[in-house]
Amino acid sequence: MRPSGRNFNELRKVSIETGFSHHAEGSALIRMGGTEVLCTASVEGKVPGFMRGQGEGWITAEYGMLPRATHTRGDREAARGKQSGRTQEIQRLIGRALRAVVDRKAMGEITVTLDCDVLNADGGTRCAAITGAYVALALAFRKLRSNNVIKAIPFTGQVAAVSCGIFQGNPVLDLDYTEDSAADADANFILTQGGGIVEIQATAEKSTFDDASFQALLSLARQGTAELFAAQKAALG
Amino acid sequence: MRPSGRNFNELRKVSIETGFSHHAEGSALIRMGGTEVLCTASVEGKVPGFMRGQGEGWITAEYGMLPRATHTRGDREAARGKQSGRTQEIQRLIGRALRAVVDRKAMGEITVTLDCDVLNADGGTRCAAITGAYVALALAFRKLRSNNVIKAIPFTGQVAAVSCGIFQGNPVLDLDYTEDSAADADANFILTQGGGIVEIQATAEKSTFDDASFQALLSLARQGTAELFAAQKAALG
Amino acid sequence: MRPSGRNFNELRKVSIETGFSHHAEGSALIRMGGTEVLCTASVEGKVPGFMRGQGEGWITAEYGMLPRATHTRGDREAARGKQSGRTQEIQRLIGRALRAVVDRKAMGEITVTLDCDVLNADGGTRCAAITGAYVALALAFRKLRSNNVIKAIPFTGQVAAVSCGIFQGNPVLDLDYTEDSAADADANFILTQGGGIVEIQATAEKSTFDDASFQALLSLARQGTAELFAAQKAALG
Amino acid sequence: MRPSGRNFNELRKVSIETGFSHHAEGSALIRMGGTEVLCTASVEGKVPGFMRGQGEGWITAEYGMLPRATHTRGDREAARGKQSGRTQEIQRLIGRALRAVVDRKAMGEITVTLDCDVLNADGGTRCAAITGAYVALALAFRKLRSNNVIKAIPFTGQVAAVSCGIFQGNPVLDLDYTEDSAADADANFILTQGGGIVEIQATAEKSTFDDASFQALLSLARQGTAELFAAQKAALG
Amino acid sequence: MRPSGRNFNELRKVSIETGFSHHAEGSALIRMGGTEVLCTASVEGKVPGFMRGQGEGWITAEYGMLPRATHTRGDREAARGKQSGRTQEIQRLIGRALRAVVDRKAMGEITVTLDCDVLNADGGTRCAAITGAYVALALAFRKLRSNNVIKAIPFTGQVAAVSCGIFQGNPVLDLDYTEDSAADADANFILTQGGGIVEIQATAEKSTFDDASFQALLSLARQGTAELFAAQKAALG
Amino acid sequence: MRPSGRNFNELRKVSIETGFSHHAEGSALIRMGGTEVLCTASVEGKVPGFMRGQGEGWITAEYGMLPRATHTRGDREAARGKQSGRTQEIQRLIGRALRAVVDRKAMGEITVTLDCDVLNADGGTRCAAITGAYVALALAFRKLRSNNVIKAIPFTGQVAAVSCGIFQGNPVLDLDYTEDSAADADANFILTQGGGIVEIQATAEKSTFDDASFQALLSLARQGTAELFAAQKAALG
């Protein structure tokens, strides 16, 4: 029995609200149960120095958490003067995930920055951020196309992410905070609609796990992302 | 004629939504027109080192702006590794404003941190932050009282803030971004319900101004804060 | 009765010594009682990147305090690796104050940096810094004119600053440290000779105050700055 | 055909030299082809603040690369004033990997810090670091046991790591730099001798990959780590 | 012929003014020609953590230069966020120099911090700082003795410093900025009155030099410090 | 009697191994007894901004110590976020030492960075770094000449460094850690083969010393560097 009463292969309630941010070229406020992440896509008409003159675009991400998104208040990273290792790891992951489904040559030399800020946290924030960032990026691409900056939407695939884990010995889909903090193992799967793997991060927490368990988690992730792809499509109209 | 069509002494539409943050002891999402600030109050059962053993509580504030709260994306302060002078100035101001209406001896040795994060910006964010932080703090005090941590709500007054400015030669209430960036002068007034002044910051932008103009701005601020006091009360039920 | 025996509307002894710094284009060592601030003006033949090509000059300020300018030694900000919020607030204020009385188009694309370093502190250092910086800037302008870099002195007004406060219930002029640390409220007024307001920062410390008290402080500030304008003129010969 | 002429399931030449560091409680200089990492284990008789009083030990890792370990010189992180996101990600990974095979209750309240410094880099430095750190840690545990600080060696398993990737369409074992920079996908596997998974990080580089390819990489990793477990045992005598 | 017209073994005009700082336990404003350094001694009734419980005192130094102490304005180290290598080197040198002539056991567990801030620079600032810091420290010791914190002045010697160099082929005493920037070699000598060497730092600038030249510089330094010892005594009355 | 049993004028066993670094243009792993420093020379085809267009090359150095090069583990400077004053002092010294024996006009506008990383420490690391860096630089110069980047090896002299000290009242050559931490005084001598002085840093530790003692140390250093010049030549073949 899961603490939330959910079935082992049941996602939390998902909603994706577009337009929450007034100024961004694209924005999506994604809610997965109690986890809420505001994803914005900001377009800039140039690329970073190390990429100039190559005729390719760039997609990058930054991640943050409001100090009181969590049960007890965390330090504000801006006040402490540096981003934690965890924050940097997550924002690098988000950037890689989105770049994996974009034809950057088709973008031209522009940069899209995806800011993913956690307003409320209940586990799975990095996966929610990736799933929401895809929507924000899609909206920004549409705006660029309608402004004739790009000719076609340069996506090469649709990407979403979900966490799975082994909780009290059983593989379960979409861990919330209560499950996550007590899991034997957890894994984040970033997958594409056609069955591709973009990134897998699987970690033993309480104990190591075997290949069969891993396989079960991957299957759950395929089920979960199928629902997330549908939610993304619905949000994009 | 103001760009928004508002009367010279007309506030923008104000709303204060409580409970937006799931975990904070108190929270208020304040909207003044297109400006949206999430204010949370977090309680910790001790005071900073420099205050220990004095039997008094402490109230402090931190301020941030999501990178894409603004028309063009701003740097993320956590990524840049330091808070700007402007950010520090604002968070010090918010802290002073709330401390001015609290009997800290009556709090006992606890700390309340007020986090004010701008989700969308359209001018007047520091004033909105103060007005919203009062509500978040009030909710936290109620929770502390119902938990018997404090005996009575330790407020000594009710505080709210509003900006006024001289726009195209005329004193106006509650500048939005368009007015703010073109104003001759602007001023932030932090006032209490009984007619007290907590803080005034008046600054010439395009040209200096005289004592009579200053007096007109103060009058407008008294009108504006009267409405804000009512909105705070309504939000607190 | 004031601790120093001064009358309620009496400034401390003011002196402004020019030329203390051997190398600066302009310098003024201002003494207001026990407060001593060395102000230097340094000219550079270009403007910061964000201002290039607009045909305007730039004036900026930095503020520091020697570690043992105060009763007990403070941390050296260079050793601690960052400037405090207070320091940044003050140096931003000094910069705004001086820019308010300069026609920056008439300067051409040069930068003047005003360094205000407190050698001895006894309250009112930011106000002394502004009053002294005006003199340092005036000397630098004279040098630029005599070198034919500018055709005319680009001041549009004369600026000085003074603090006032409510001490033991009474409005008084030019708080020293003893008064400042016990004041009910204090305010810094940055005013021009013709009656203009450049900036007002009024803050309740022990208790809020009403509009009439504020008016009394402003009147005192007008008296005080009248004397400071005279002292600036005397120093400039 | 691999650039190095190796078979698809062939490791580079592995050697592990103990005692390179004169002072450390345990040290191992691991070489995997042209990659050379010096791993040292340093023991301290207490745990970090957040763990005190729980009767458990702590194992943590730090990672660095000499500036000229690489083809072109990289910035020295100490001079730049911060560790890159990549460095932090790697050192967090090393720490997790070793903690996964240690019974920390059996350690008592001591800390072991594993420093992994890359002297020469040719791909796979994080995996080499983990494999070498296991040996350094084992030596430190032996020393602690012979000094009667611990009663028994607190390992719960043996851990090693290896990278695999899809190079020119084929799964291959133990990527060197040339392969790594041209791979379609790469994955780091941290595995235990009994068939357990400690951590998997699989990333699409040039294109996404499917579940069968992933399975092939995992098989290669099982073969590779079998050889590494033998090399560790040989080094430990 | 020296640019200043001085004889090869002639110091610049030296003056040492005590009491410039209002609050410090001891202070000395030393002038050597155009070089002016304000040295203050601040006493704190405890020692740093690494020295506690050993019954010894601690003497440390910090060094700074006002941004416009020099011909062209230098960056403010507090604004840049770190002290330069040069600054750290100098302040470590000053601390060692003074510790070399103090019996720290006789001090008891107190700390004296010597702040040496350059108000105007014309070469030789580190040597002037050491010579002035001795006077500031002596005054602080006197105050501690008259307050019965210490029984006797804990100096074991008298220390002063002077630079010498090879300018246009000739050994000269007390380089000013013009000479310093063109010298073939320069050396800083920190010497005690009884003929002791505390520290020597000799550096080839334009060309290496031989043992005889070094000997000539040391002789000049003995002459120069003899005069500085007298100036220190005069300042101390 | 010295703790190591060495004669008062006896160096520790010296060896210099070239080619330890796979990628650097020149590298030398120097061992002086238990002190081991890896020195690499990295060439870049441009000079820093402040030197551009002058037709001269630049030589700079960076210094680091692996955290467990020492008896007890030291903080990793990259993790702490800044280099210590000691590190900066040493790397500035290494850079000056090598620049003193190079004709930088003959280099053309290229930069050589000498990285000196201490793998094992037993006293005298900065001297070993200088002696080893000379060899690394010589190898890089040879490579540049064979690539026709420079016409001739631009050395103007051969440089090496050694520490001497007064240990239990006697002058001794090449202090190891045990001697260094108990010495009355120590000095680092950077000398050239023809009898030139590049830099001397002599410091009283336990007590001041006189001119005769200093002379004895300089004599020992001449003997020691004579052996080091021979070792450098042998390593360079």
XYZ file of C-alpha atoms in Angstrom, chain A:
237
model
C 0.000 0.000 0.000
C 1.431 3.397 -0.979
C 1.127 6.242 1.580
C -0.992 8.224 -0.876
C -3.261 5.258 -1.587
C -2.190 5.275 -5.230
C -1.810 2.128 -7.311
C 1.796 1.047 -7.960
C 1.584 2.257 -11.559
C -0.456 5.379 -10.935
C 0.816 8.884 -11.570
C -0.200 11.716 -9.301
C -2.729 14.169 -10.710
C -1.020 16.126 -13.477
C -1.931 19.563 -14.757
C -0.044 21.938 -17.003
C -1.131 25.594 -17.057
C 0.333 27.778 -19.796
C 0.779 31.545 -19.690
C 1.375 31.900 -15.921
C 4.381 34.073 -16.634
C 3.339 37.383 -18.238
C 6.513 38.172 -20.104
C 8.172 34.902 -21.142
C 8.060 33.701 -24.750
C 6.648 30.443 -23.370
C 5.666 29.320 -19.885
C 4.129 26.315 -18.191
C 3.198 25.847 -14.553
C 3.245 22.092 -14.123
C 1.636 20.425 -11.115
C 2.230 16.777 -10.282
C 0.346 16.286 -7.049
C 1.892 18.674 -4.530
C 4.882 19.467 -6.711
C 4.557 22.731 -8.627
C 7.222 24.011 -10.995
C 7.059 27.184 -13.046
C 8.924 26.714 -16.326
C 9.644 29.689 -18.559
C 11.370 29.851 -21.916
C 13.295 33.042 -22.699
C 14.662 33.708 -26.164
C 17.776 35.707 -26.884
C 18.943 36.490 -30.406
C 22.499 35.191 -30.015
C 24.448 32.222 -28.721
C 27.173 32.026 -26.061
C 30.727 32.867 -27.119
C 31.901 29.270 -27.433
C 29.206 28.556 -30.073
C 29.348 31.645 -32.235
C 29.606 31.308 -35.969
C 28.603 27.667 -36.139
C 25.066 28.328 -37.316
C 23.523 26.376 -34.443
C 21.245 27.388 -31.631
C 21.691 26.730 -27.935
C 19.306 25.555 -25.242
C 20.238 25.855 -21.616
C 18.431 25.564 -18.291
C 18.549 26.996 -14.808
C 16.836 25.498 -11.806
C 15.882 26.979 -8.478
C 13.694 26.287 -5.509
C 11.954 28.975 -3.488
C 13.342 28.795 0.045
C 10.016 27.692 1.478
C 8.961 25.305 -1.273
C 9.942 22.559 1.172
C 8.777 21.331 4.578
C 11.430 23.295 6.377
C 12.925 26.440 4.898
C 16.109 25.965 2.905
C 18.836 28.542 2.410
C 18.328 30.945 -0.458
C 21.125 30.120 -2.870
C 21.489 33.739 -3.965
C 22.070 34.768 -0.342
C 24.543 31.961 0.295
C 26.420 33.056 -2.820
C 26.474 29.799 -4.677
C 24.316 27.132 -6.205
C 24.521 23.744 -4.546
C 25.949 20.730 -6.329
C 22.419 19.326 -6.461
C 21.087 22.440 -8.220
C 23.857 22.404 -10.779
C 23.378 18.721 -11.427
C 19.662 19.214 -12.039
C 19.966 22.198 -14.339
C 22.606 20.465 -16.424
C 20.251 17.501 -16.696
C 17.315 19.631 -17.834
C 19.433 21.305 -20.492
C 20.701 17.991 -21.865
C 17.178 16.536 -21.899
C 15.744 19.300 -24.033
C 18.737 19.574 -26.351
C 18.288 15.853 -27.066
C 15.006 16.482 -28.907
C 15.909 19.639 -30.821
C 17.589 20.047 -34.187
C 19.818 22.923 -33.187
C 20.932 23.659 -36.722
C 17.309 24.402 -37.581
C 17.113 26.963 -34.740
C 19.721 29.327 -36.138
C 21.992 31.237 -33.750
C 19.542 31.939 -30.949
C 19.530 30.836 -27.329
C 16.540 29.618 -25.347
C 16.971 29.607 -21.575
C 14.592 27.401 -19.637
C 14.113 28.595 -16.055
C 12.518 25.999 -13.840
C 11.576 27.342 -10.428
C 9.962 25.106 -7.854
C 7.120 26.907 -6.080
C 6.039 23.898 -4.023
C 7.973 20.665 -3.631
C 6.698 17.159 -2.948
C 9.233 14.946 -4.715
C 10.050 14.584 -8.403
C 10.842 18.224 -9.056
C 13.509 17.559 -11.687
C 11.219 15.285 -13.672
C 8.344 17.760 -13.480
C 10.736 20.501 -14.579
C 11.722 18.564 -17.711
C 8.139 17.695 -18.613
C 7.044 21.309 -18.108
C 10.069 22.801 -19.843
C 9.142 20.876 -22.982
C 5.813 22.728 -23.061
C 7.401 26.115 -22.400
C 9.934 25.483 -25.145
C 7.215 24.387 -27.574
C 5.336 27.627 -26.944
C 8.464 29.683 -27.481
C 9.137 27.840 -30.746
C 5.597 28.612 -31.899
C 6.124 32.287 -31.142
C 9.410 32.283 -33.024
C 7.748 30.637 -35.978
C 4.855 33.076 -36.005
C 7.449 35.885 -35.916
C 9.253 34.207 -38.833
C 12.452 33.809 -36.842
C 12.360 30.092 -37.591
C 10.604 28.362 -40.456
C 9.511 25.180 -38.695
C 9.296 23.880 -35.150
C 12.730 22.297 -34.682
C 11.729 19.450 -32.385
C 12.986 15.999 -33.357
C 10.941 14.273 -30.676
C 8.775 14.744 -27.598
C 10.417 14.325 -24.222
C 9.091 13.815 -20.706
C 10.497 12.511 -17.445
C 9.260 10.539 -14.489
C 10.789 9.010 -11.396
C 10.242 5.415 -10.330
C 11.539 3.617 -7.299
C 11.529 0.540 -5.161
C 9.402 1.300 -2.135
C 9.037 -1.347 0.564
C 10.294 -3.892 -1.915
C 7.926 -3.001 -4.758
C 8.510 -1.012 -7.923
C 6.253 2.053 -7.989
C 5.693 4.933 -10.369
C 6.118 8.664 -9.616
C 7.462 8.849 -6.059
C 6.182 11.590 -3.808
C 8.344 13.013 -1.020
C 7.215 10.484 1.565
C 8.087 7.571 -0.701
C 11.240 9.159 -2.029
C 12.746 9.649 1.406
C 12.137 6.009 2.323
C 12.836 4.304 -1.018
C 15.307 1.431 -1.388
C 16.277 2.782 -4.784
C 15.072 5.435 -7.153
C 15.558 6.257 -10.778
C 14.773 9.150 -13.079
C 13.861 8.270 -16.636
C 13.907 10.810 -19.430
C 12.256 9.196 -22.418
C 10.954 10.114 -25.830
C 7.613 9.239 -27.291
C 8.969 6.845 -29.895
C 10.647 4.627 -27.319
C 13.998 6.363 -27.127
C 16.072 6.770 -23.997
C 17.457 10.246 -23.410
C 18.862 9.736 -19.957
C 18.604 7.286 -17.082
C 19.841 7.965 -13.578
C 19.299 5.046 -11.260
C 20.630 5.072 -7.720
C 20.610 2.576 -4.883
C 19.558 4.320 -1.673
C 18.987 1.753 1.050
C 20.316 -1.261 -0.838
C 21.583 -2.254 -4.265
C 19.107 -3.780 -6.695
C 19.294 -6.270 -9.505
C 18.760 -6.160 -13.258
C 15.185 -7.480 -13.078
C 14.150 -4.708 -10.688
C 15.708 -2.173 -12.951
C 13.722 -3.587 -15.845
C 10.496 -3.230 -13.853
C 11.244 0.426 -13.168
C 11.873 1.103 -16.840
C 8.515 -0.474 -17.729
C 6.698 1.710 -15.228
C 8.450 4.751 -16.625
C 7.254 3.914 -20.123
C 3.668 3.804 -18.797
C 4.064 7.061 -16.873
C 5.621 9.035 -19.680
C 2.866 7.890 -22.046
C 0.405 9.775 -19.846
C 2.732 12.763 -19.609
C 3.065 12.984 -23.383
C -0.738 13.189 -23.553
C -0.830 15.912 -20.885
C 1.784 17.930 -22.772
C -0.236 17.636 -25.971
C -3.418 18.702 -24.205
C -1.691 21.749 -22.722
C -0.389 22.729 -26.139
C -3.904 22.533 -27.599
